[in-house]
Short mmCIF file of C-alpha atoms in Angstrom, two decimals:
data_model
loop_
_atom_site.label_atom_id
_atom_site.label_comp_id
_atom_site.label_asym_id
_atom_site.label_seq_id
_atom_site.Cartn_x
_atom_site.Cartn_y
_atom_site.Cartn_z
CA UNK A 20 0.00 0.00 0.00
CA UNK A 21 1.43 3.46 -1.11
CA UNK A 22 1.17 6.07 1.74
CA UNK A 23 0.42 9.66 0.81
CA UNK A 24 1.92 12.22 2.92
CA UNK A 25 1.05 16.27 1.98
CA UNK A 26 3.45 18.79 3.28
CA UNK A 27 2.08 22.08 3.66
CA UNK A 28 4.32 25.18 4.34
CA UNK A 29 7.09 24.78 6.78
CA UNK A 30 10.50 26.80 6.98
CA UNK A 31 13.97 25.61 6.68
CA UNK A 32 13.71 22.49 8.89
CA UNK A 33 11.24 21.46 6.54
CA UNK A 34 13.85 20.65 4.34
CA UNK A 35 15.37 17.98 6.12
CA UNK A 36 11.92 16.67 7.23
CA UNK A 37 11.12 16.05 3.59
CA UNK A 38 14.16 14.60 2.84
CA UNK A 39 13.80 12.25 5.77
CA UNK A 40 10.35 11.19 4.89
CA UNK A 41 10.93 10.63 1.52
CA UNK A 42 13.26 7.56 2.32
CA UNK A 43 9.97 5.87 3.76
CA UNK A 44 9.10 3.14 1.82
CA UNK A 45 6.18 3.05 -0.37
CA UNK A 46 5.39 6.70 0.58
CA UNK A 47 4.67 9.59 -2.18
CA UNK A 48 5.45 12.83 -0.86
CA UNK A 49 3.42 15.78 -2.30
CA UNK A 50 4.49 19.18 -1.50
CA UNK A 51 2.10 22.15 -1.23
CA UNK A 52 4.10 25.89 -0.37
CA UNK A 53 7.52 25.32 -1.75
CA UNK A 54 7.56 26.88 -5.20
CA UNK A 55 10.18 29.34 -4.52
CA UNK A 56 12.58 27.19 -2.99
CA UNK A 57 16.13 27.17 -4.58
CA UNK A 58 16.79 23.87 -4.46
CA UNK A 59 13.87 21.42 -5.63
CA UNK A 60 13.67 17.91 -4.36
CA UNK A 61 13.86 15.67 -7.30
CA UNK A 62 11.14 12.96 -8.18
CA UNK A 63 8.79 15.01 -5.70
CA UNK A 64 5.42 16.28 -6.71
CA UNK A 65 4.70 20.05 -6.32
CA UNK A 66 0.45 21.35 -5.91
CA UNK A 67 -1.61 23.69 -5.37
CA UNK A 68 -3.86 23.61 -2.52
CA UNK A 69 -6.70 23.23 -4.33
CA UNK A 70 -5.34 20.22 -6.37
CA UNK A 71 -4.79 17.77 -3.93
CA UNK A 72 -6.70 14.71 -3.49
CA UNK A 73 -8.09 15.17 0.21
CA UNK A 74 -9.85 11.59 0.43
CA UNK A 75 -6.72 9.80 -0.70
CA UNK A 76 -4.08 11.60 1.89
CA UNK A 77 -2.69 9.42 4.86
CA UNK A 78 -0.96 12.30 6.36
CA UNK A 79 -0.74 16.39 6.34
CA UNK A 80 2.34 17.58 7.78
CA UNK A 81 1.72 21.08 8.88
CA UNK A 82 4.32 23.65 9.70
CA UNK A 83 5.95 24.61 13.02
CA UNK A 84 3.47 27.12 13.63
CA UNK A 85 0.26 25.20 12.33
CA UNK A 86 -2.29 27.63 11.05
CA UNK A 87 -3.78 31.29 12.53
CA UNK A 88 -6.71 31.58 13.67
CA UNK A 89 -8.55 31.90 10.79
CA UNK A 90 -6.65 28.56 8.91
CA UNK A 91 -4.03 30.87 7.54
CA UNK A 92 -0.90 28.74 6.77
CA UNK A 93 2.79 30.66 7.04
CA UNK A 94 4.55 29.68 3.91
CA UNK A 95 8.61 30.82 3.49
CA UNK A 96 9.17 29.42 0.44
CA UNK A 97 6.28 30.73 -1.32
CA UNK A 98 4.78 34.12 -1.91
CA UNK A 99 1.10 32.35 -2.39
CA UNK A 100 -1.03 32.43 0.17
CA UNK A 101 -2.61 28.97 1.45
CA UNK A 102 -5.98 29.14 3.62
CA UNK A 103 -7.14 25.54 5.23
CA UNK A 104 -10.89 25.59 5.97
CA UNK A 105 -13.35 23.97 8.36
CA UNK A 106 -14.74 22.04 5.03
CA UNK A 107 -10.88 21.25 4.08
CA UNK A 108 -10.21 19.33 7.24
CA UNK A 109 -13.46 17.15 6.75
CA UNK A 110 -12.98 16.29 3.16
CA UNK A 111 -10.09 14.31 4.47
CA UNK A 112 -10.51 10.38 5.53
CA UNK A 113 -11.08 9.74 8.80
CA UNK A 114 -7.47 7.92 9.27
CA UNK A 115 -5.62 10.55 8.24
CA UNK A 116 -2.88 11.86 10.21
CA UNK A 117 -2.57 16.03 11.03
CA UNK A 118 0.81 16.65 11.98
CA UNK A 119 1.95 20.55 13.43
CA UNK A 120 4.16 21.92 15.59
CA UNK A 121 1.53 24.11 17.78
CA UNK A 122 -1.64 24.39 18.25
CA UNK A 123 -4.31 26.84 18.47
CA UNK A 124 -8.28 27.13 19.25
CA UNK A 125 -9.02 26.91 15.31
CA UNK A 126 -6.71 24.07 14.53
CA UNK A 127 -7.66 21.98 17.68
CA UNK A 128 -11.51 22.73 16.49
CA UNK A 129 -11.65 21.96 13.21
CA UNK A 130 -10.19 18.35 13.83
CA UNK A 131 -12.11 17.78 16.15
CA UNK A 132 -15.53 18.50 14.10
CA UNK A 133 -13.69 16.44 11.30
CA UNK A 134 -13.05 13.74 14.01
CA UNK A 135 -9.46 13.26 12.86
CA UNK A 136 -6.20 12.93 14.89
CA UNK A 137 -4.38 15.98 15.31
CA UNK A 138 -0.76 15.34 16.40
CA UNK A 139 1.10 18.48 18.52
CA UNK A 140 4.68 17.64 17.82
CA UNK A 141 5.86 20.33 20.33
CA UNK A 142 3.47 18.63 22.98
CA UNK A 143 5.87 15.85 23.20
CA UNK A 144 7.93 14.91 25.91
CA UNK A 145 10.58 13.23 23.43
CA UNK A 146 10.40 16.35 20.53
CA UNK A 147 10.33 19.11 23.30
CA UNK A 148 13.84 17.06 24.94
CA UNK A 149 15.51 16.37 22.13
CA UNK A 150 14.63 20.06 20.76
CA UNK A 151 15.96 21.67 24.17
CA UNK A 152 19.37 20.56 23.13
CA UNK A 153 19.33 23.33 20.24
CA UNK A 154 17.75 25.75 22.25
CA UNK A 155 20.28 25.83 24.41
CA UNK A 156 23.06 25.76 22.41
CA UNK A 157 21.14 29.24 20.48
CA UNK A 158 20.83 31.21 24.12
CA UNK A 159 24.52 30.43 24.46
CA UNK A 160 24.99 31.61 20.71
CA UNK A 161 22.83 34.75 21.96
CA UNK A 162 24.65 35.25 25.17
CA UNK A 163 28.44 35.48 23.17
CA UNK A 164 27.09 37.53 20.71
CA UNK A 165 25.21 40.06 23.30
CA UNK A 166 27.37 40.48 26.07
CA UNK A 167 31.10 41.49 26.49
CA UNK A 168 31.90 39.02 29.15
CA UNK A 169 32.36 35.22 29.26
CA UNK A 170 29.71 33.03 29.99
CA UNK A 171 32.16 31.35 31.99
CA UNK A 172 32.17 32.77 35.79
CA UNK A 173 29.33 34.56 34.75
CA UNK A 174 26.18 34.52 37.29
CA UNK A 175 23.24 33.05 35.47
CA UNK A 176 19.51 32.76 36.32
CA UNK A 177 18.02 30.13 34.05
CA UNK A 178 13.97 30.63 34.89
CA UNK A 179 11.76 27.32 35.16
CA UNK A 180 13.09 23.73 35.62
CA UNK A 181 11.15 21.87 32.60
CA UNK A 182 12.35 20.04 29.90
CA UNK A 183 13.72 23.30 28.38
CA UNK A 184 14.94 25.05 31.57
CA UNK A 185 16.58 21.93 33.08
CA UNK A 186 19.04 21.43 29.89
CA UNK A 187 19.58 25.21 29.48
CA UNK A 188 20.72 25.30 33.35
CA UNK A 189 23.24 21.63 32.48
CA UNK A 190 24.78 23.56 29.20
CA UNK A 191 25.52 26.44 31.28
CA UNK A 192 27.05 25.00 33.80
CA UNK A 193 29.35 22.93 32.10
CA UNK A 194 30.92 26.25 30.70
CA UNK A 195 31.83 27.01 34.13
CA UNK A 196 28.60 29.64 34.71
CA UNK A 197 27.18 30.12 38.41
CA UNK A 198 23.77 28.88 37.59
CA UNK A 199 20.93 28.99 39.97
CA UNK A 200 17.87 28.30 38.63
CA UNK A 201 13.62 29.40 39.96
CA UNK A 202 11.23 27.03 40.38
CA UNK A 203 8.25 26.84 42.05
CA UNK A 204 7.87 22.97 42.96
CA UNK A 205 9.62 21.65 45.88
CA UNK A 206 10.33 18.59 43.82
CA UNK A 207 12.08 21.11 41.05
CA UNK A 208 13.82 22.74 44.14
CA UNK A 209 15.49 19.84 45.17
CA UNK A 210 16.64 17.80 42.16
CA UNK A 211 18.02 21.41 41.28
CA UNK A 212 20.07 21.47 44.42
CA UNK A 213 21.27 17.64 44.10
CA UNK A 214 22.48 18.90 40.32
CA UNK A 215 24.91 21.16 42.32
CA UNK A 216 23.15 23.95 41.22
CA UNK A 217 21.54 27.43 43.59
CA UNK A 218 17.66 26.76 43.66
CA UNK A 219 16.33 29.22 43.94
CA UNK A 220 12.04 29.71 44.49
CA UNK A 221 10.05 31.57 42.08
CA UNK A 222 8.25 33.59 44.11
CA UNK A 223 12.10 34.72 45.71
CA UNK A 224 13.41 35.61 42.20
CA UNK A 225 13.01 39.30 42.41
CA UNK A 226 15.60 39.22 45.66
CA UNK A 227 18.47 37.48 43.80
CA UNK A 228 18.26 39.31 40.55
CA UNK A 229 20.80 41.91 41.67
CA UNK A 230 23.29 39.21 41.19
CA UNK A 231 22.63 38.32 37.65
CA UNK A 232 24.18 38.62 34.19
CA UNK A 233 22.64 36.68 32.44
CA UNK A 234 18.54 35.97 32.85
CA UNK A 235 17.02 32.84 31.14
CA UNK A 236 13.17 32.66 30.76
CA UNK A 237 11.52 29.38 29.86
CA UNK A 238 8.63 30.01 31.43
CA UNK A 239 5.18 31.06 28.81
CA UNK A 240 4.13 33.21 31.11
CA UNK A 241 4.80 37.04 32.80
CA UNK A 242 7.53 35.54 35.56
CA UNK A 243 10.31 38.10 34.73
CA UNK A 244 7.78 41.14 36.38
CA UNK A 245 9.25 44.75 37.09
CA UNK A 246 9.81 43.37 40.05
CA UNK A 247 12.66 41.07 39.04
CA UNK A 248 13.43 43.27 36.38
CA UNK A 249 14.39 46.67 38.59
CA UNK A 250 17.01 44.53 40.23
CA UNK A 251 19.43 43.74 37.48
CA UNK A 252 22.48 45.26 36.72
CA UNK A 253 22.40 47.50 33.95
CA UNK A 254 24.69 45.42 31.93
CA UNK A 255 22.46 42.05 32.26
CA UNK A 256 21.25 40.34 29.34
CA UNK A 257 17.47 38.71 29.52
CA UNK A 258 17.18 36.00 26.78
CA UNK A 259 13.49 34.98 26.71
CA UNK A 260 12.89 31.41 25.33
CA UNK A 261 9.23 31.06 26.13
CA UNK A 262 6.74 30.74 23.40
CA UNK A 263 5.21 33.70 22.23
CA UNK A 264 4.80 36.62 23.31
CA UNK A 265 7.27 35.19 26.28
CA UNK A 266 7.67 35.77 29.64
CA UNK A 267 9.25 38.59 29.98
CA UNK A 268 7.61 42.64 30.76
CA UNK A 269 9.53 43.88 27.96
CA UNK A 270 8.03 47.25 28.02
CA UNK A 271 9.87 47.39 31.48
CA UNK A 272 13.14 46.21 30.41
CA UNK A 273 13.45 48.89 27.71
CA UNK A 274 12.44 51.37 29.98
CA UNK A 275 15.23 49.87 32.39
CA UNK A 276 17.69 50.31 29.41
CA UNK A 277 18.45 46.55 29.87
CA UNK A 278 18.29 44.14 26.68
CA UNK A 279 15.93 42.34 26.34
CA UNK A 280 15.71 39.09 23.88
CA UNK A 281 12.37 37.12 22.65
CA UNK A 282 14.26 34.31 20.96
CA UNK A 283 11.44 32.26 19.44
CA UNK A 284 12.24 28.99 17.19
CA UNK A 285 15.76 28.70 17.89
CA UNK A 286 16.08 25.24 16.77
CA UNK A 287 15.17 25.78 13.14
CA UNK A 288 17.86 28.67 13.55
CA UNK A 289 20.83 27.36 15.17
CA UNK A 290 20.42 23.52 13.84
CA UNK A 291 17.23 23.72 11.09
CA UNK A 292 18.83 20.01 9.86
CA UNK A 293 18.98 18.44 13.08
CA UNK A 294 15.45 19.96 14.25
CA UNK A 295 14.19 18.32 10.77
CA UNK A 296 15.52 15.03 11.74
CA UNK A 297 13.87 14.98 15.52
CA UNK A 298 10.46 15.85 13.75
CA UNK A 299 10.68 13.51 11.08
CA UNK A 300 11.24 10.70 13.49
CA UNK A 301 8.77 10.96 15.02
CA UNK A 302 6.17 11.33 11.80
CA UNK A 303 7.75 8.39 10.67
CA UNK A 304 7.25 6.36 13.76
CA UNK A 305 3.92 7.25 13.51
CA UNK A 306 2.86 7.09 10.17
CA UNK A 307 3.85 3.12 10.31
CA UNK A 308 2.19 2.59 13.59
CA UNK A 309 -0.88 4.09 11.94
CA UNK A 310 -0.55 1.72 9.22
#
């Protein structure tokens, strides 16, 4: 049986997604978005939209940012607009797969009316580990290229202990950085102290800002307040790594003349091939299961 797998939009990880999927076995790729890009993928079908075959797809592979509110897809290697509609979703067989990085109210609706699986790849536990490893290596990119001091020696606040925050906080450190790191569970509290790292509780972090370079927020929500923010010395860097629109009072910060970072996606910007690879996997894994 020949699987059918449409890839809508995407951005440069895409490309080593599709290349990754394509070496599945008895699997046509189609791809819908990509007209403009450079380098085409030979012996792979290009569409419109409009022209493909919704009954007969097995999987959609959506992009990082799955669609706006209103089923508007982001395309970077196309300048023509693509626009997914309640009806779209429900034209397509009840097996197929909907693969996307986020989510949103629209998205997570329209499945659900077309009763078929819709697949978070961000949502993970695995994707969202393996994808911390990139992150971190970008907010140590970020700190080199914004600051004027090593990040070794350096005192560093690395915000939240989840699967972002926790390998942020071990990169760090192993540069030779004085990491402490806020939490707000006693169990985060304590396996950050046995890590030989300051734990430090979230509700305290205002008090220990004064002795920070460098602040990391993983946290989606408004944790770095004025509060925390009036503290810093004026030559500390915030680098926020939560998902839009962070966690961070940036209004504050510039106000504070202290820089302040949103750095959004940085695995498709510091390792676009590798963060292609971890999302692939795991499409593959379950496009097969779902076979």
């Amino acid at each position: 049986m020949n699987r059918l797998i449409a890839v809508i939009g995407g951005d440069e990880r895409y490309l080593e997604l599709i290349r990754q999927l394509n070496m599945l076995p008895e699997t046509t790729i189609i791809l819908v978005g990509f007209d403009n890009l450079e380098q085409g993928f030979m012996g792979l079908t290009q569409m419109e939209v409009d022209e493909l075959e919704l009954e007969k797809l097995d999987a959609v592979v959506l992009p990082i940012t799955g669609t706006d509110e209103k089923g508007g897809v982001e395309t970077v290697f196309s300048d023509h607009p693509i626009q997914l509609s309640k009806q779209w979703f429900k034209q397509l067989k009840k097996t197929a797969l909907i693969f996307t990085g986020i989510t949103n109210d629209y998205l997570s609706t329209v499945t659900k009316e077309a009763n078929i699986s819709l697949i978070p790849l961000l949502d993970r536990d695995d994707v969202a580990i393996y994808n911390s490893i990139p992150t971190a290596e970008g907010a140590i990119m970020m700190a080199i290229e914004h600051t004027d001091y090593t990040i070794h020696s350096s005192r560093v606040n690395v915000v939240g202990f989840g699967r972002v925050g926790n390998t942020v906080a071990n990169k760090f450190a192993a540069l030779g950085a004085k990491v402490s790191v806020s939490a707000s569970s006693i169990k985060e509290l304590a396996r950050i102290t046995e890590m030989g790292l300051t734990a430090v509780p979230l509700a305290d972090l205002p008090a220990y800002t004064n002795e920070c370079d460098l602040l990391i927020n993983t946290i989606p929500a408004r944790v770095v307040t004025k509060d925390s923010i009036q503290n810093l010395p004026p030559h500390a860097l915030i680098v926020d790594l939560a998902s839009n629109p962070g966690g961070t009072d940036f209004v504050y910060a510039k106000q504070r003349g202290i820089t302040a970072i949103l750095s959004r996606s940085l695995p498709g910007i510091v390792a676009p091939k590798t963060a292609g690879r971890i999302l692939a996997d795991v499409i593959k894994q379950s496009v097969v299961k779902g076979d």
